[in-house]
PDB file of N, CA and C in Angstrom:
ATOM      1  N   MET A   1      25.118   5.147   8.252  1.00  0.00           N
ATOM      2  CA  MET A   1      24.126   5.121   7.380  1.00  0.00           C
ATOM      3  C   MET A   1      24.649   5.705   5.884  1.00  0.00           C
ATOM      4  N   GLU A   2      24.389   5.356   4.610  1.00  0.00           N
ATOM      5  CA  GLU A   2      24.872   6.140   3.636  1.00  0.00           C
ATOM      6  C   GLU A   2      24.309   7.209   3.219  1.00  0.00           C
ATOM      7  N   ASP A   3      24.613   8.554   2.800  1.00  0.00           N
ATOM      8  CA  ASP A   3      24.108   9.323   2.724  1.00  0.00           C
ATOM      9  C   ASP A   3      23.201   9.699   1.503  1.00  0.00           C
ATOM     10  N   ASN A   4      23.243   8.535   0.597  1.00  0.00           N
ATOM     11  CA  ASN A   4      22.272   7.952  -0.497  1.00  0.00           C
ATOM     12  C   ASN A   4      21.159   8.186   0.473  1.00  0.00           C
ATOM     13  N   ILE A   5      21.167   6.885   1.327  1.00  0.00           N
ATOM     14  CA  ILE A   5      19.984   6.284   1.877  1.00  0.00           C
ATOM     15  C   ILE A   5      19.166   7.350   3.221  1.00  0.00           C
ATOM     16  N   ARG A   6      19.890   7.932   3.463  1.00  0.00           N
ATOM     17  CA  ARG A   6      19.592   8.620   4.868  1.00  0.00           C
ATOM     18  C   ARG A   6      18.954  10.058   3.759  1.00  0.00           C
ATOM     19  N   GLY A   7      19.025  10.447   2.593  1.00  0.00           N
ATOM     20  CA  GLY A   7      18.370  10.999   2.009  1.00  0.00           C
ATOM     21  C   GLY A   7      17.003  10.770   1.680  1.00  0.00           C
ATOM     22  N   LYS A   8      16.857   9.729   0.925  1.00  0.00           N
ATOM     23  CA  LYS A   8      15.812   8.812   0.621  1.00  0.00           C
ATOM     24  C   LYS A   8      14.448   8.512   1.678  1.00  0.00           C
ATOM     25  N   LEU A   9      15.464   8.403   3.203  1.00  0.00           N
ATOM     26  CA  LEU A   9      14.530   7.873   4.358  1.00  0.00           C
ATOM     27  C   LEU A   9      13.978   9.394   4.470  1.00  0.00           C
ATOM     28  N   GLU A  10      14.712  10.196   4.614  1.00  0.00           N
ATOM     29  CA  GLU A  10      14.224  11.841   4.670  1.00  0.00           C
ATOM     30  C   GLU A  10      12.724  11.709   3.878  1.00  0.00           C
ATOM     31  N   LYS A  11      13.195  11.483   2.608  1.00  0.00           N
ATOM     32  CA  LYS A  11      12.230  11.958   1.545  1.00  0.00           C
ATOM     33  C   LYS A  11      11.094  11.076   1.658  1.00  0.00           C
ATOM     34  N   ILE A  12      11.029  10.006   2.229  1.00  0.00           N
ATOM     35  CA  ILE A  12      10.046   8.756   2.575  1.00  0.00           C
ATOM     36  C   ILE A  12       9.005   9.627   3.990  1.00  0.00           C
ATOM     37  N   LEU A  13       9.890  10.156   4.834  1.00  0.00           N
ATOM     38  CA  LEU A  13       9.663  10.782   6.143  1.00  0.00           C
ATOM     39  C   LEU A  13       8.718  12.045   5.841  1.00  0.00           C
ATOM     40  N   ARG A  14       8.998  12.802   4.928  1.00  0.00           N
ATOM     41  CA  ARG A  14       8.113  13.889   4.129  1.00  0.00           C
ATOM     42  C   ARG A  14       7.515  13.744   3.577  1.00  0.00           C
ATOM     43  N   GLY A  15       7.167  12.401   3.219  1.00  0.00           N
ATOM     44  CA  GLY A  15       5.968  11.721   2.288  1.00  0.00           C
ATOM     45  C   GLY A  15       6.394  12.117   0.498  1.00  0.00           C
ATOM     46  N   GLU A  16       7.703  12.743   0.287  1.00  0.00           N
ATOM     47  CA  GLU A  16       7.920  12.894  -1.207  1.00  0.00           C
ATOM     48  C   GLU A  16       8.284  11.655  -1.859  1.00  0.00           C
ATOM     49  N   LEU A  17       8.353  10.414  -1.277  1.00  0.00           N
ATOM     50  CA  LEU A  17       9.002   9.444  -1.862  1.00  0.00           C
ATOM     51  C   LEU A  17       7.700   8.304  -0.810  1.00  0.00           C
ATOM     52  N   LYS A  18       7.549   7.261  -1.643  1.00  0.00           N
ATOM     53  CA  LYS A  18       6.649   6.316  -1.349  1.00  0.00           C
ATOM     54  C   LYS A  18       7.112   4.902  -0.795  1.00  0.00           C
ATOM     55  N   TYR A  19       7.119   4.488   0.038  1.00  0.00           N
ATOM     56  CA  TYR A  19       7.835   3.195  -0.105  1.00  0.00           C
ATOM     57  C   TYR A  19       6.999   2.189   1.075  1.00  0.00           C
ATOM     58  N   THR A  20       6.777   1.013   1.004  1.00  0.00           N
ATOM     59  CA  THR A  20       5.980  -0.043   2.081  1.00  0.00           C
ATOM     60  C   THR A  20       6.560  -0.982   2.249  1.00  0.00           C
ATOM     61  N   SER A  21       7.259  -1.348   3.602  1.00  0.00           N
ATOM     62  CA  SER A  21       8.043  -2.506   3.460  1.00  0.00           C
ATOM     63  C   SER A  21       7.485  -3.847   3.828  1.00  0.00           C
ATOM     64  N   MET A  22       7.850  -4.967   3.354  1.00  0.00           N
ATOM     65  CA  MET A  22       7.408  -6.185   3.663  1.00  0.00           C
ATOM     66  C   MET A  22       7.473  -6.344   5.457  1.00  0.00           C
ATOM     67  N   ASN A  23       8.168  -5.879   5.986  1.00  0.00           N
ATOM     68  CA  ASN A  23       7.973  -5.901   7.709  1.00  0.00           C
ATOM     69  C   ASN A  23       6.632  -4.854   8.924  1.00  0.00           C
ATOM     70  N   LEU A  24       5.931  -5.414   9.067  1.00  0.00           N
ATOM     71  CA  LEU A  24       5.176  -4.363   9.595  1.00  0.00           C
ATOM     72  C   LEU A  24       5.813  -3.413  10.452  1.00  0.00           C
ATOM     73  N   ALA A  25       6.236  -4.032  11.354  1.00  0.00           N
ATOM     74  CA  ALA A  25       7.099  -3.098  12.710  1.00  0.00           C
ATOM     75  C   ALA A  25       7.940  -2.381  11.629  1.00  0.00           C
ATOM     76  N   PHE A  26       8.661  -2.360  10.614  1.00  0.00           N
ATOM     77  CA  PHE A  26       9.222  -0.832   9.843  1.00  0.00           C
ATOM     78  C   PHE A  26       8.090  -0.169   9.415  1.00  0.00           C
ATOM     79  N   ASN A  27       6.834  -0.561   9.097  1.00  0.00           N
ATOM     80  CA  ASN A  27       6.283   0.240   8.465  1.00  0.00           C
ATOM     81  C   ASN A  27       5.302   1.365   9.583  1.00  0.00           C
ATOM     82  N   MET A  28       4.995   0.631  10.853  1.00  0.00           N
ATOM     83  CA  MET A  28       4.873   1.108  11.603  1.00  0.00           C
ATOM     84  C   MET A  28       5.436   2.569  12.069  1.00  0.00           C
ATOM     85  N   LEU A  29       6.841   2.467  12.583  1.00  0.00           N
ATOM     86  CA  LEU A  29       7.655   3.168  12.561  1.00  0.00           C
ATOM     87  C   LEU A  29       7.565   4.381  11.520  1.00  0.00           C
ATOM     88  N   ILE A  30       7.880   3.512  10.358  1.00  0.00           N
ATOM     89  CA  ILE A  30       7.846   5.101   9.211  1.00  0.00           C
ATOM     90  C   ILE A  30       6.428   5.636   9.223  1.00  0.00           C
ATOM     91  N   THR A  31       4.911   5.200   9.559  1.00  0.00           N
ATOM     92  CA  THR A  31       3.769   6.110   9.618  1.00  0.00           C
ATOM     93  C   THR A  31       4.186   6.757  10.994  1.00  0.00           C
ATOM     94  N   LYS A  32       4.429   6.242  11.814  1.00  0.00           N
ATOM     95  CA  LYS A  32       4.986   7.032  13.169  1.00  0.00           C
ATOM     96  C   LYS A  32       6.128   8.340  13.267  1.00  0.00           C
ATOM     97  N   LEU A  33       6.485   8.132  12.565  1.00  0.00           N
ATOM     98  CA  LEU A  33       7.693   9.093  12.149  1.00  0.00           C
ATOM     99  C   LEU A  33       7.424  10.241  11.239  1.00  0.00           C
ATOM    100  N   LYS A  34       6.378   9.672  10.246  1.00  0.00           N
ATOM    101  CA  LYS A  34       6.125  10.757   9.184  1.00  0.00           C
ATOM    102  C   LYS A  34       5.554  11.451   9.823  1.00  0.00           C
ATOM    103  N   LYS A  35       4.131  11.286  10.852  1.00  0.00           N
ATOM    104  CA  LYS A  35       3.413  12.043  11.488  1.00  0.00           C
ATOM    105  C   LYS A  35       3.952  13.278  12.428  1.00  0.00           C
ATOM    106  N   LYS A  36       5.237  12.346  13.116  1.00  0.00           N
ATOM    107  CA  LYS A  36       5.658  13.408  13.941  1.00  0.00           C
ATOM    108  C   LYS A  36       6.307  14.809  12.769  1.00  0.00           C
ATOM    109  N   VAL A  37       6.948  14.477  11.597  1.00  0.00           N
ATOM    110  CA  VAL A  37       7.710  15.315  10.806  1.00  0.00           C
ATOM    111  C   VAL A  37       7.018  16.170  10.013  1.00  0.00           C
ATOM    112  N   GLN A  38       5.562  15.989  10.332  1.00  0.00           N
ATOM    113  CA  GLN A  38       3.979  16.713   9.571  1.00  0.00           C
ATOM    114  C   GLN A  38       4.176  17.714  10.452  1.00  0.00           C
ATOM    115  N   ALA A  39       3.873  17.265  11.954  1.00  0.00           N
ATOM    116  CA  ALA A  39       3.636  17.946  13.014  1.00  0.00           C
ATOM    117  C   ALA A  39       4.808  19.169  13.696  1.00  0.00           C
ATOM    118  N   ASP A  40       6.337  18.671  13.052  1.00  0.00           N
ATOM    119  CA  ASP A  40       7.264  19.529  13.417  1.00  0.00           C
ATOM    120  C   ASP A  40       8.610  19.203  12.502  1.00  0.00           C
ATOM    121  N   PRO A  41       8.192  19.869  10.975  1.00  0.00           N
ATOM    122  CA  PRO A  41       9.428  19.569  10.526  1.00  0.00           C
ATOM    123  C   PRO A  41      10.781  19.468  11.078  1.00  0.00           C
ATOM    124  N   GLY A  42      10.977  20.246  12.207  1.00  0.00           N
ATOM    125  CA  GLY A  42      12.260  20.299  12.782  1.00  0.00           C
ATOM    126  C   GLY A  42      12.575  19.226  13.452  1.00  0.00           C
ATOM    127  N   SER A  43      12.024  18.423  13.457  1.00  0.00           N
ATOM    128  CA  SER A  43      12.006  16.852  14.457  1.00  0.00           C
ATOM    129  C   SER A  43      12.624  15.635  13.513  1.00  0.00           C
ATOM    130  N   MET A  44      13.007  16.158  12.526  1.00  0.00           N
ATOM    131  CA  MET A  44      14.175  15.326  11.535  1.00  0.00           C
ATOM    132  C   MET A  44      15.221  14.855  11.854  1.00  0.00           C
ATOM    133  N   ASP A  45      16.032  15.260  12.679  1.00  0.00           N
ATOM    134  CA  ASP A  45      16.948  14.753  13.089  1.00  0.00           C
ATOM    135  C   ASP A  45      16.971  13.464  14.406  1.00  0.00           C
ATOM    136  N   ALA A  46      15.795  14.128  14.903  1.00  0.00           N
ATOM    137  CA  ALA A  46      15.104  13.028  16.051  1.00  0.00           C
ATOM    138  C   ALA A  46      15.098  11.699  15.230  1.00  0.00           C
ATOM    139  N   CYS A  47      14.052  12.093  14.584  1.00  0.00           N
ATOM    140  CA  CYS A  47      13.354  11.076  13.959  1.00  0.00           C
ATOM    141  C   CYS A  47      14.119   9.999  13.196  1.00  0.00           C
ATOM    142  N   MET A  48      15.744  10.793  12.238  1.00  0.00           N
ATOM    143  CA  MET A  48      16.429   9.639  11.792  1.00  0.00           C
ATOM    144  C   MET A  48      17.077   8.944  13.004  1.00  0.00           C
ATOM    145  N   LYS A  49      17.452   9.676  13.717  1.00  0.00           N
ATOM    146  CA  LYS A  49      17.795   8.871  14.971  1.00  0.00           C
ATOM    147  C   LYS A  49      17.221   7.667  15.307  1.00  0.00           C
ATOM    148  N   GLU A  50      15.923   8.242  15.749  1.00  0.00           N
ATOM    149  CA  GLU A  50      15.145   6.877  16.050  1.00  0.00           C
ATOM    150  C   GLU A  50      15.077   6.055  14.858  1.00  0.00           C
ATOM    151  N   MET A  51      15.143   6.292  13.712  1.00  0.00           N
ATOM    152  CA  MET A  51      15.057   5.226  12.507  1.00  0.00           C
ATOM    153  C   MET A  51      16.548   4.053  12.762  1.00  0.00           C
ATOM    154  N   GLU A  52      17.409   5.225  12.733  1.00  0.00           N
ATOM    155  CA  GLU A  52      18.852   4.252  12.890  1.00  0.00           C
ATOM    156  C   GLU A  52      19.125   3.481  13.881  1.00  0.00           C
ATOM    157  N   GLU A  53      18.584   4.084  15.346  1.00  0.00           N
ATOM    158  CA  GLU A  53      18.292   2.595  16.200  1.00  0.00           C
ATOM    159  C   GLU A  53      17.564   1.572  16.029  1.00  0.00           C
ATOM    160  N   PHE A  54      16.390   1.575  15.390  1.00  0.00           N
ATOM    161  CA  PHE A  54      15.803   0.721  14.573  1.00  0.00           C
ATOM    162  C   PHE A  54      16.476  -0.479  14.152  1.00  0.00           C
ATOM    163  N   LEU A  55      16.721   0.030  13.142  1.00  0.00           N
ATOM    164  CA  LEU A  55      17.672  -0.818  12.304  1.00  0.00           C
ATOM    165  C   LEU A  55      18.964  -1.228  12.595  1.00  0.00           C
ATOM    166  N   SER A  56      19.459  -0.501  13.678  1.00  0.00           N
ATOM    167  CA  SER A  56      20.554  -1.194  14.161  1.00  0.00           C
ATOM    168  C   SER A  56      20.543  -1.868  15.385  1.00  0.00           C
ATOM    169  N   LYS A  57      19.213  -2.061  15.772  1.00  0.00           N
ATOM    170  CA  LYS A  57      18.554  -3.297  16.738  1.00  0.00           C
ATOM    171  C   LYS A  57      18.067  -4.703  15.691  1.00  0.00           C
ATOM    172  N   TYR A  58      17.300  -4.089  14.447  1.00  0.00           N
ATOM    173  CA  TYR A  58      16.894  -5.323  13.386  1.00  0.00           C
ATOM    174  C   TYR A  58      17.616  -5.329  11.963  1.00  0.00           C
ATOM    175  N   THR A  59      18.730  -5.779  12.395  1.00  0.00           N
ATOM    176  CA  THR A  59      19.422  -5.695  11.289  1.00  0.00           C
ATOM    177  C   THR A  59      19.132  -6.846   9.864  1.00  0.00           C
ATOM    178  N   ILE A  60      18.438  -7.554   9.552  1.00  0.00           N
ATOM    179  CA  ILE A  60      17.746  -8.431   8.809  1.00  0.00           C
ATOM    180  C   ILE A  60      16.671  -7.412   8.266  1.00  0.00           C
ATOM    181  N   VAL A  61      15.986  -6.752   9.155  1.00  0.00           N
ATOM    182  CA  VAL A  61      15.152  -5.687   8.575  1.00  0.00           C
ATOM    183  C   VAL A  61      15.685  -4.800   7.723  1.00  0.00           C
ATOM    184  N   ALA A  62      16.940  -4.295   8.351  1.00  0.00           N
ATOM    185  CA  ALA A  62      17.724  -3.099   7.952  1.00  0.00           C
ATOM    186  C   ALA A  62      18.550  -3.817   6.630  1.00  0.00           C
ATOM    187  N   LYS A  63      18.877  -4.293   6.541  1.00  0.00           N
ATOM    188  CA  LYS A  63      19.757  -5.485   5.321  1.00  0.00           C
ATOM    189  C   LYS A  63      18.592  -5.374   4.096  1.00  0.00           C
ATOM    190  N   VAL A  64      17.385  -5.950   4.233  1.00  0.00           N
ATOM    191  CA  VAL A  64      16.672  -6.256   3.001  1.00  0.00           C
ATOM    192  C   VAL A  64      15.586  -4.530   2.333  1.00  0.00           C
ATOM    193  N   ASP A  65      15.340  -3.681   3.796  1.00  0.00           N
ATOM    194  CA  ASP A  65      14.687  -2.622   3.339  1.00  0.00           C
ATOM    195  C   ASP A  65      15.736  -1.622   2.668  1.00  0.00           C
ATOM    196  N   LEU A  66      16.703  -1.633   3.308  1.00  0.00           N
ATOM    197  CA  LEU A  66      17.417  -0.632   3.123  1.00  0.00           C
ATOM    198  C   LEU A  66      18.022  -0.796   1.191  1.00  0.00           C
ATOM    199  N   ALA A  67      18.371  -1.745   1.064  1.00  0.00           N
ATOM    200  CA  ALA A  67      18.862  -2.316   0.337  1.00  0.00           C
ATOM    201  C   ALA A  67      17.694  -1.997  -1.103  1.00  0.00           C
ATOM    202  N   ASN A  68      16.137  -2.235  -0.699  1.00  0.00           N
ATOM    203  CA  ASN A  68      14.744  -1.683  -1.408  1.00  0.00           C
ATOM    204  C   ASN A  68      15.215   0.087  -1.656  1.00  0.00           C
ATOM    205  N   ILE A  69      15.545   0.586  -0.510  1.00  0.00           N
ATOM    206  CA  ILE A  69      15.372   2.394  -0.553  1.00  0.00           C
ATOM    207  C   ILE A  69      16.470   2.607  -1.485  1.00  0.00           C
ATOM    208  N   ALA A  70      17.310   1.838  -1.159  1.00  0.00           N
ATOM    209  CA  ALA A  70      18.426   2.433  -2.265  1.00  0.00           C
ATOM    210  C   ALA A  70      18.172   2.493  -3.395  1.00  0.00           C
ATOM    211  N   ALA A  71      17.770   1.607  -3.732  1.00  0.00           N
ATOM    212  CA  ALA A  71      17.071   1.152  -5.316  1.00  0.00           C
ATOM    213  C   ALA A  71      15.844   1.949  -5.724  1.00  0.00           C
ATOM    214  N   LEU A  72      15.130   2.901  -4.623  1.00  0.00           N
ATOM    215  CA  LEU A  72      13.955   3.853  -4.917  1.00  0.00           C
ATOM    216  C   LEU A  72      14.861   4.917  -5.883  1.00  0.00           C
TER     217      LEU A  72
END
């Protein structure tokens, strides 16, 4: 994952950037990971790993959403 996109994803998980996907599963993952990061800010690396695993499994979602996140 590109550093630019990773940085924006981290901001989304910290609540600094707002992003809503057209994909319900991706939105649910973002919500779940946001809650984890809010409860334990030190869990960001684990959350990003979970995000990368999801995006590698669902490449169509990744292609569309990562392009949209890069444009934020």
